[in-house]
mmCIF file of C-alpha atoms in Angstrom:
data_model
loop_
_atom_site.group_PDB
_atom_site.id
_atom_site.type_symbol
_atom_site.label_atom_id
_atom_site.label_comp_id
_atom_site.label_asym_id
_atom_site.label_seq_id
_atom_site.Cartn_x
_atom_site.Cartn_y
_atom_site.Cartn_z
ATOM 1 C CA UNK A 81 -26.325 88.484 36.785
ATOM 2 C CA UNK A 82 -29.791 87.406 36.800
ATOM 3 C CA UNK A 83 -31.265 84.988 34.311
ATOM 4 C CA UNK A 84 -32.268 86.339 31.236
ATOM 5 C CA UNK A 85 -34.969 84.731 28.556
ATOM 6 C CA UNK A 86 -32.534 84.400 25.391
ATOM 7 C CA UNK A 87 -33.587 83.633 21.829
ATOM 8 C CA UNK A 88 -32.295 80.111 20.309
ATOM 9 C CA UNK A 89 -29.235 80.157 19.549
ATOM 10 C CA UNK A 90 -27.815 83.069 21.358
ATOM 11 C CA UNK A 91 -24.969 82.912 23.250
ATOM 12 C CA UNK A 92 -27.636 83.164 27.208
ATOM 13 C CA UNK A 93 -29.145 79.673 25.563
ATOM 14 C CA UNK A 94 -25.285 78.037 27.028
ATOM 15 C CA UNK A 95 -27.355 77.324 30.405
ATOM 16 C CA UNK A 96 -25.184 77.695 33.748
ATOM 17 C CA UNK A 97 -22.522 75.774 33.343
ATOM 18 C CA UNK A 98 -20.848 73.334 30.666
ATOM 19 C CA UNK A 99 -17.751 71.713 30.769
ATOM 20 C CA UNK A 100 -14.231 72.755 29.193
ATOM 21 C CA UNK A 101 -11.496 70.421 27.626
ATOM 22 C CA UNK A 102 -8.629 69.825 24.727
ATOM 23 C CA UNK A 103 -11.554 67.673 23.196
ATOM 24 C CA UNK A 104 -14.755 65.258 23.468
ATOM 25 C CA UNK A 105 -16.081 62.477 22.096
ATOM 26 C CA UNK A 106 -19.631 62.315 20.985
ATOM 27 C CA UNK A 107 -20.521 59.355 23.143
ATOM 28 C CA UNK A 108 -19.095 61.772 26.173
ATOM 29 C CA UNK A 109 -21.175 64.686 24.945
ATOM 30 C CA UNK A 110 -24.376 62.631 24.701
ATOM 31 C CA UNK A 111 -23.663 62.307 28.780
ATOM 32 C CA UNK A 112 -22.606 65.530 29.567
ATOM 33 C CA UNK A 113 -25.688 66.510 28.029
ATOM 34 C CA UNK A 114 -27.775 64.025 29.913
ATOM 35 C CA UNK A 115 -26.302 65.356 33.120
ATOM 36 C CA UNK A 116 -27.708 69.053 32.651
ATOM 37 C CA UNK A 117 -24.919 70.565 31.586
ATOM 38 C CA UNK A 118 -25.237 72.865 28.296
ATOM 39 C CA UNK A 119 -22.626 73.278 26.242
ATOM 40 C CA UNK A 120 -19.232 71.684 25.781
ATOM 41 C CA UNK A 121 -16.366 74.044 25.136
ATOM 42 C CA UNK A 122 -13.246 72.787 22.877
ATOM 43 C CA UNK A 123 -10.110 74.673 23.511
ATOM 44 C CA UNK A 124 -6.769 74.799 21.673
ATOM 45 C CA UNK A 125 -6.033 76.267 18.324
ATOM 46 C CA UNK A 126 -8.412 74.064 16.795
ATOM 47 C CA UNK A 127 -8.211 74.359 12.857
ATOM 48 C CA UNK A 128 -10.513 76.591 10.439
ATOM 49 C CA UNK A 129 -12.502 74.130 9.209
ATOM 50 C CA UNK A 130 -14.235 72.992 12.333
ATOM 51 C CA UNK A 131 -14.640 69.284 11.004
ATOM 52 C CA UNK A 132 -14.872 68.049 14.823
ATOM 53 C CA UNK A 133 -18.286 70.152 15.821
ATOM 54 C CA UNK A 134 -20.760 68.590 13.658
ATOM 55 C CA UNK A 135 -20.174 64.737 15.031
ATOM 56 C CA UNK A 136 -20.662 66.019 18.329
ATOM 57 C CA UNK A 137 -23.937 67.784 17.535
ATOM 58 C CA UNK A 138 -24.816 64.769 15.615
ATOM 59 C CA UNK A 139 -25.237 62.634 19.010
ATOM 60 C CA UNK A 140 -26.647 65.554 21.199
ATOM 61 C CA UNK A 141 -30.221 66.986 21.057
ATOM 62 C CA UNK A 142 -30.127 70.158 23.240
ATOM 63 C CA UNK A 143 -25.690 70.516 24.104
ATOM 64 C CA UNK A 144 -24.402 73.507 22.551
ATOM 65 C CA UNK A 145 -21.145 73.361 21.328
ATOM 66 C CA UNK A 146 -18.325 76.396 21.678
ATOM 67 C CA UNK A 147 -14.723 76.931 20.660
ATOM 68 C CA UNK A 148 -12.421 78.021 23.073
ATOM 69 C CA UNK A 149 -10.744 78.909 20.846
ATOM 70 C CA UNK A 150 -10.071 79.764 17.693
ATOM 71 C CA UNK A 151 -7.020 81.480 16.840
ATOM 72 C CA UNK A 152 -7.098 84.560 14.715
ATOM 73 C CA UNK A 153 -2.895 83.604 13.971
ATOM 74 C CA UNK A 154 -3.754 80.085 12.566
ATOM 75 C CA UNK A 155 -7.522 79.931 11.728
ATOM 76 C CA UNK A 156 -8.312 82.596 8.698
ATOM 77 C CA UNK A 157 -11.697 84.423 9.493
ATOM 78 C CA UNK A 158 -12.880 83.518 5.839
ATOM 79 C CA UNK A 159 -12.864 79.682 5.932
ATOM 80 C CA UNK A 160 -13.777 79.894 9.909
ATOM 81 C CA UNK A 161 -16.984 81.731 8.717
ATOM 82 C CA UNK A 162 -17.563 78.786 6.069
ATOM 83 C CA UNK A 163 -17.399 76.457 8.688
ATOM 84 C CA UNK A 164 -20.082 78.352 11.026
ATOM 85 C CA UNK A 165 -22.865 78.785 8.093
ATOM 86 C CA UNK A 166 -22.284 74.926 7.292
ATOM 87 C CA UNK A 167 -22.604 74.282 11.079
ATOM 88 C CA UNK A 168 -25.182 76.457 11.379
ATOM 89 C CA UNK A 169 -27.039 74.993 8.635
ATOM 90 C CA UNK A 170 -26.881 71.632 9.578
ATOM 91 C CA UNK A 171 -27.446 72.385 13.555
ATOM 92 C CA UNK A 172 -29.194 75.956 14.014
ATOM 93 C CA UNK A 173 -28.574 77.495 16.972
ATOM 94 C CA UNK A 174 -25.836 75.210 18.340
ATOM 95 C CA UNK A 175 -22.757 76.633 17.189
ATOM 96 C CA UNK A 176 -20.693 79.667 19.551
ATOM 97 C CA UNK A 177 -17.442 80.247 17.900
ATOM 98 C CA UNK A 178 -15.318 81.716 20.669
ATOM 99 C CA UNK A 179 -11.987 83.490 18.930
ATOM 100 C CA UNK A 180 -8.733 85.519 20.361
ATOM 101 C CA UNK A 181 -5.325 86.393 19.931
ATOM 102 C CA UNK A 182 -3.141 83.859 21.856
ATOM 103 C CA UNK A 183 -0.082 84.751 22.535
ATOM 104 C CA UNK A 184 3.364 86.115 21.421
ATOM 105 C CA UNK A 185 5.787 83.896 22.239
ATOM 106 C CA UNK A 186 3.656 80.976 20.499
ATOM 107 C CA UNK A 187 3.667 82.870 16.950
ATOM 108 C CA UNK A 188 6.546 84.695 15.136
ATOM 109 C CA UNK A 189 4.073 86.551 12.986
ATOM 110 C CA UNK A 190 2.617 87.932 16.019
ATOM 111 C CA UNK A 191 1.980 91.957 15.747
ATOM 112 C CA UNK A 192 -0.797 94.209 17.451
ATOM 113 C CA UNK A 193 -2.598 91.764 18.848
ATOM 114 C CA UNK A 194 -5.790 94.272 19.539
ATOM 115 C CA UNK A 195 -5.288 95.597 15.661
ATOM 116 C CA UNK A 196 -5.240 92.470 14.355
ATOM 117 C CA UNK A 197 -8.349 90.987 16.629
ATOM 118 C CA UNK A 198 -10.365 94.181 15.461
ATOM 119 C CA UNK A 199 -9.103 93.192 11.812
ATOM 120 C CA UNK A 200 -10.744 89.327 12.246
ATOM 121 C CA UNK A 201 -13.993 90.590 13.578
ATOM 122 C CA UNK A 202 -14.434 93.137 10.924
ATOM 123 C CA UNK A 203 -14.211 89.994 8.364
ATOM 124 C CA UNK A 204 -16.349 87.713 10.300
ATOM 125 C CA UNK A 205 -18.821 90.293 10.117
ATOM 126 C CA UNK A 206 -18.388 90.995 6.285
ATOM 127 C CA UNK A 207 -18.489 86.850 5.431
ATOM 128 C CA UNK A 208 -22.052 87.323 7.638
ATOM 129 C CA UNK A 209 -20.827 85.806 11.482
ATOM 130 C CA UNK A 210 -23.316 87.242 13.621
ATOM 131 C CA UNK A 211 -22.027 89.099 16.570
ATOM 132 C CA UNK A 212 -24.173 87.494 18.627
ATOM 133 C CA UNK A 213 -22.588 84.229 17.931
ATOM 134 C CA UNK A 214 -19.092 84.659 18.712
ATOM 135 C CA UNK A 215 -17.830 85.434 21.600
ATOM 136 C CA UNK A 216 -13.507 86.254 22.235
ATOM 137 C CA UNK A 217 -11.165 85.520 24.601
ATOM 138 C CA UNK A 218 -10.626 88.365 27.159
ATOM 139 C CA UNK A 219 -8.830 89.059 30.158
ATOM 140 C CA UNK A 220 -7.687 92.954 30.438
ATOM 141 C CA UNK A 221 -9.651 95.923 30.212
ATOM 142 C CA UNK A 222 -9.346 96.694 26.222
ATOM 143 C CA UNK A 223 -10.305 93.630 24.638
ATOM 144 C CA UNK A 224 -13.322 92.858 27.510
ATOM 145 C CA UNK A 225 -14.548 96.087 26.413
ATOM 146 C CA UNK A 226 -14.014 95.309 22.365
ATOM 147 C CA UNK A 227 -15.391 91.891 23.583
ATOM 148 C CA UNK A 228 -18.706 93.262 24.379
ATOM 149 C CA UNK A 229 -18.729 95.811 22.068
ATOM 150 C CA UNK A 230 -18.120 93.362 18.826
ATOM 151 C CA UNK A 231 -19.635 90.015 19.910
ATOM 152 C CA UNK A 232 -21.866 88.427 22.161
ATOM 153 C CA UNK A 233 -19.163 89.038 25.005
ATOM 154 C CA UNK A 234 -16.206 87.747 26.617
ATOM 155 C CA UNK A 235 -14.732 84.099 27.461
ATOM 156 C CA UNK A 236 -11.898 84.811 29.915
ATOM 157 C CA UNK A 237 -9.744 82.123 30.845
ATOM 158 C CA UNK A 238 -7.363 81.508 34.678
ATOM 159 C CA UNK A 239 -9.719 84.004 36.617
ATOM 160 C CA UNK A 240 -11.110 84.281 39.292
ATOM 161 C CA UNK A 241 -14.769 85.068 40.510
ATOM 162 C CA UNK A 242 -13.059 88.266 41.799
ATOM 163 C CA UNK A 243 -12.051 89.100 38.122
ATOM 164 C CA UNK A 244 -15.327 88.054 37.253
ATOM 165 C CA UNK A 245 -16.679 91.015 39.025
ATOM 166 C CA UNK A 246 -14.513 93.517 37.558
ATOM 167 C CA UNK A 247 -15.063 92.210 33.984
ATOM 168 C CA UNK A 248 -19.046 92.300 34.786
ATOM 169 C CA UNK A 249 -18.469 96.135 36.574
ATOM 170 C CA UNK A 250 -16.480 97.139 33.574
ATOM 171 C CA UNK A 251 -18.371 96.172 30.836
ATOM 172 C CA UNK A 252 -21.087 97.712 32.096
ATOM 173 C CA UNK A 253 -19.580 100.927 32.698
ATOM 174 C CA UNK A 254 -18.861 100.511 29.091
ATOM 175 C CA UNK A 255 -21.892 100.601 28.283
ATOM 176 C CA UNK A 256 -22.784 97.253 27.902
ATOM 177 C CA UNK A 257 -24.409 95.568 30.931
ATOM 178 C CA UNK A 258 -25.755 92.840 29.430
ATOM 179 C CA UNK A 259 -22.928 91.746 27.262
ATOM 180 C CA UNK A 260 -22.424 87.571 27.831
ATOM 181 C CA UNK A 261 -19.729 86.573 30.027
ATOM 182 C CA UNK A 262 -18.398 82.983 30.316
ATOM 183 C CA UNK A 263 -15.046 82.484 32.210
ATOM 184 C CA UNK A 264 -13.479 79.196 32.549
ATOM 185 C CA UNK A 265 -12.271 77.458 35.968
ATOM 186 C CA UNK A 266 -10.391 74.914 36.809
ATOM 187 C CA UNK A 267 -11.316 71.824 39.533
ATOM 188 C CA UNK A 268 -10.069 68.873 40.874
ATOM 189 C CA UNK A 269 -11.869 66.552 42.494
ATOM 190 C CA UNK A 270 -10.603 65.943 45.732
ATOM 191 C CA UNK A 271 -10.126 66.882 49.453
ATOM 192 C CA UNK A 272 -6.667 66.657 49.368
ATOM 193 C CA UNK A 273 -4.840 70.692 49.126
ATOM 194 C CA UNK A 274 -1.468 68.914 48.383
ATOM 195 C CA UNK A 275 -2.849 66.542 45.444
ATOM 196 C CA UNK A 276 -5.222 68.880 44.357
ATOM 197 C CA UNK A 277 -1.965 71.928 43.946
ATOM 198 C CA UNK A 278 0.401 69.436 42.430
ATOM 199 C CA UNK A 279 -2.368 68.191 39.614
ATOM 200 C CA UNK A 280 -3.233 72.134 39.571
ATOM 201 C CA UNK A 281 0.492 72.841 39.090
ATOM 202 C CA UNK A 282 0.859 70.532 36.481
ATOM 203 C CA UNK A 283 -1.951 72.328 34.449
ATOM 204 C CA UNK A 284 -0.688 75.825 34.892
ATOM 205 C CA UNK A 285 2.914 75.339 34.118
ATOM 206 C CA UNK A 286 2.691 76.335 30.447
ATOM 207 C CA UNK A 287 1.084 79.800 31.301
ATOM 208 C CA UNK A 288 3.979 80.877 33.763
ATOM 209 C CA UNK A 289 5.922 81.433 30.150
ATOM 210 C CA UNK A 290 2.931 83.437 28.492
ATOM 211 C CA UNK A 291 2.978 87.369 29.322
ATOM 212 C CA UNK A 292 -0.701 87.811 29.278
ATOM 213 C CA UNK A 293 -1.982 85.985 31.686
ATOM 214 C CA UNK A 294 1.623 86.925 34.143
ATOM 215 C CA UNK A 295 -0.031 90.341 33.171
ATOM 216 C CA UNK A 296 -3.816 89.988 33.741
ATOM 217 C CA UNK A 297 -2.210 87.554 37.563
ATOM 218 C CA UNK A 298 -0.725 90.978 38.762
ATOM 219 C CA UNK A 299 -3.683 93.190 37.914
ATOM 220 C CA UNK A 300 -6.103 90.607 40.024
ATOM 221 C CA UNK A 301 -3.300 91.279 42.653
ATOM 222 C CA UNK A 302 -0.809 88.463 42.826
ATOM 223 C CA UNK A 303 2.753 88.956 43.582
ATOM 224 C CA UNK A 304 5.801 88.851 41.271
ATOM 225 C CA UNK A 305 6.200 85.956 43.741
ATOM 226 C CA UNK A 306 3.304 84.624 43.516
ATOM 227 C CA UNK A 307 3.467 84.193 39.790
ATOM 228 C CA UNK A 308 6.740 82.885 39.123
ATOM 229 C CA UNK A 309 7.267 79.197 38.559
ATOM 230 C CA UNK A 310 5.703 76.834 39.907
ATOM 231 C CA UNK A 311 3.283 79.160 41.456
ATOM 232 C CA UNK A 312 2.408 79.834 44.843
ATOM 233 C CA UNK A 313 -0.340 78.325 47.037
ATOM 234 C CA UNK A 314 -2.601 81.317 47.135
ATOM 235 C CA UNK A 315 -2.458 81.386 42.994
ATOM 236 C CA UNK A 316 -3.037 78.028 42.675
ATOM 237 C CA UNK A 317 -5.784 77.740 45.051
ATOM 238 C CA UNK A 318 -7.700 80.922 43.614
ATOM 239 C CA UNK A 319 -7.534 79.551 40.405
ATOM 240 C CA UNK A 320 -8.314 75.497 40.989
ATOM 241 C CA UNK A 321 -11.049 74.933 43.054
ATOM 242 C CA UNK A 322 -10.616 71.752 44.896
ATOM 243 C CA UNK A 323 -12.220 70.051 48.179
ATOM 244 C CA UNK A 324 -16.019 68.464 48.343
ATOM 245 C CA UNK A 325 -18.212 68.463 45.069
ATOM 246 C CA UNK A 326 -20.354 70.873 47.154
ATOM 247 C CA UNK A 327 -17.253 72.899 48.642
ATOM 248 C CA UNK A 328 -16.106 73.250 44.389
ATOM 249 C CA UNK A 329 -19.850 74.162 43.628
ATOM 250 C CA UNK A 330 -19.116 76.601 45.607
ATOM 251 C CA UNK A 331 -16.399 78.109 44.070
ATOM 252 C CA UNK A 332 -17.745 77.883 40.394
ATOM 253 C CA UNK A 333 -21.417 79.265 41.536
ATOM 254 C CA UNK A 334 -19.648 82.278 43.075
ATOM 255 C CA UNK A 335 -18.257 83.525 39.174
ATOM 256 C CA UNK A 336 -22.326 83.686 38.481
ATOM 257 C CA UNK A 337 -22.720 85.527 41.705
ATOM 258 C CA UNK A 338 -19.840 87.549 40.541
ATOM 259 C CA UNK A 339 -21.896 88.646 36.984
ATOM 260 C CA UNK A 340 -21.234 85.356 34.854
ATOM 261 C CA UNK A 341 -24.172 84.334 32.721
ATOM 262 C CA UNK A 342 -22.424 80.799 32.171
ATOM 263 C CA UNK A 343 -19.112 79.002 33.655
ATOM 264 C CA UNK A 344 -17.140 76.427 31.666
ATOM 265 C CA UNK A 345 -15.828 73.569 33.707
ATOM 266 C CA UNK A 346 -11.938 72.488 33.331
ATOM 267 C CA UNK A 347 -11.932 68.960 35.437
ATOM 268 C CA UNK A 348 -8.580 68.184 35.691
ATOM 269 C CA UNK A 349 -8.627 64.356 35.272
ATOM 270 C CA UNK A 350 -8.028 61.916 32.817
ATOM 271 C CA UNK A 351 -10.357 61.505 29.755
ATOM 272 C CA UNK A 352 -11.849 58.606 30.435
ATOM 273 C CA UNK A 353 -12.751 59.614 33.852
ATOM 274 C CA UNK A 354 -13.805 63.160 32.374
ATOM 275 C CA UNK A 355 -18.048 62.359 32.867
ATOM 276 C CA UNK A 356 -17.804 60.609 35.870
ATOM 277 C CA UNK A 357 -16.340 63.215 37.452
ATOM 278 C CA UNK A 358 -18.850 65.525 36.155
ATOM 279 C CA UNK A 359 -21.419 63.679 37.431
ATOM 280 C CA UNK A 360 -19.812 64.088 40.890
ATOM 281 C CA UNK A 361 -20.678 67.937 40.203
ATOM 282 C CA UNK A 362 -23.560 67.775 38.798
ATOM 283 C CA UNK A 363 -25.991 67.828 41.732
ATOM 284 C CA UNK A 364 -24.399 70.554 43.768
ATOM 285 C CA UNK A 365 -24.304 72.569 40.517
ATOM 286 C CA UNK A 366 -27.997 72.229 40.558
ATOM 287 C CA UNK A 367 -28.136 70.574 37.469
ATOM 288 C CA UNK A 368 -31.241 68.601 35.875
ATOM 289 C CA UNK A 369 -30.035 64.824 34.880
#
């Protein structure tokens, strides 16, 4: 996907690639920022009133800041809106509020999960959430089609570069070429394949339980073998890149080669060590420190 000249604010002003996590602190997002990287993405089920965003954008000039995500079962659109206008107030421009369905066996009040996703965008758009500005999880067909059809596009999560290019291919035959795609990967930094699986492993396990991504595995043309606990080598490997900050470059460059407009980092280390070892990638990413 070739680089496109994006108004302030909307969802092309991410930059290449940002980094992905369970949560920052604003003295770590000052440095991510100074490293070149352009937006930090929060995942979880974070809560609706988004009290954690506006610290972070406090201590950062440029970053951009994105949910990944919120959850349409435990976040009500209404007060989720509230909390992007007062973000958005404060910090315009800043704010992408990534949203999407999570999964079945997490939520007993779990029913039509495309229904229900159509339902949430209809009242972000009545309490005055730009589509441009929120983006939703997607992995199959369906909802990366409602993805670009309702919002600024799609945030897929445990893909591939290969499913990159299918997403990119089917959106556009959708009608929507230019919608904004953003899928996460995984990394660890090292050389070693056996260190690199088992820390890999250990950050998959929880998804071998959840259907849709089992589901979305087998249409990118993994084996019932290859997805079944603790995952094979071929899985893990396609979805953690490992090896040489250049060799992981690499892989995450090849998911813009692939039609992403922007890839969120997952570094699979420990907190503390979470912006040195972005630093590590940030000159082979061909980012500006």
């Amino acid at each position: 996907m070739t680089d496109a000249t994006s108004k302030p604010g909307s969802a092309r002003s991410l930059g290449r690639f940002g980094s992905f996590g369970r949560g920052v602190t604003p003295r770590q997002a000052k440095d991510i920022e100074a490293l070149g990287y352009g937006a930090v993405w929060v995942g979880g089920s974070p809560p609706a009133e988004l009290a954690w965003v506006e610290p972070i954008l406090a201590a950062t000039t440029t970053l951009r800041v994105a949910t990944g995500i919120v959850n349409i079962w435990t976040a009500a659109a209404g007060p989720v809106a509230e909390s992007f206008h007062r973000i958005e107030s404060a910090y315009p421009g800043r704010f992408l509020l990534g949203i999407g369905v999570g999964h079945p066996e997490a939520h007993t009040e779990y029913r039509k999960p495309y229904d229900a996703l159509v339902d949430y965008l209809d009242s972000l758009d009545e309490h005055g959430v730009p589509a441009d500005r929120r983006v939703v999880a997607a992995l199959g067909p369906r909802v990366l089609t409602l993805s670009a059809q309702r919002s600024a596009g799609a945030h897929p999560y445990l893909t591939t570069p290969e499913h990159t290019a299918r997403a990119r291919e089917l959106i556009g035959a959708s009608g929507f070429p230019e919608a904004f795609l953003a899928p996460e990967h995984k990394v660890v930094l090292t050389t070693d394949p056996e260190k690199a699986r088992a820390v890999g492993r250990k950050a998959l396990d929880v998804y071998f339980n959840l259907a849709n991504y089992r589901n979305n595995w087998k249409r990118m043309g993994f084996s019932d073998e290859d997805i079944a606990r603790p995952g094979s080598d071929r899985l893990v490997d396609a979805l953690v890149a490992y090896g040489t900050p250049e060799q992981i470059a690499g892989r995450l460059t090849a998911h813009l080669d692939a039609g992403a407009d922007h890839v969120p980092v997952q570094v699979l280390t420990k907190d503390e060590n979470l912006v040195s070892a972005l630093a590590e990638l940030a000159g082979p990413l061909g980012l500006q420190s």
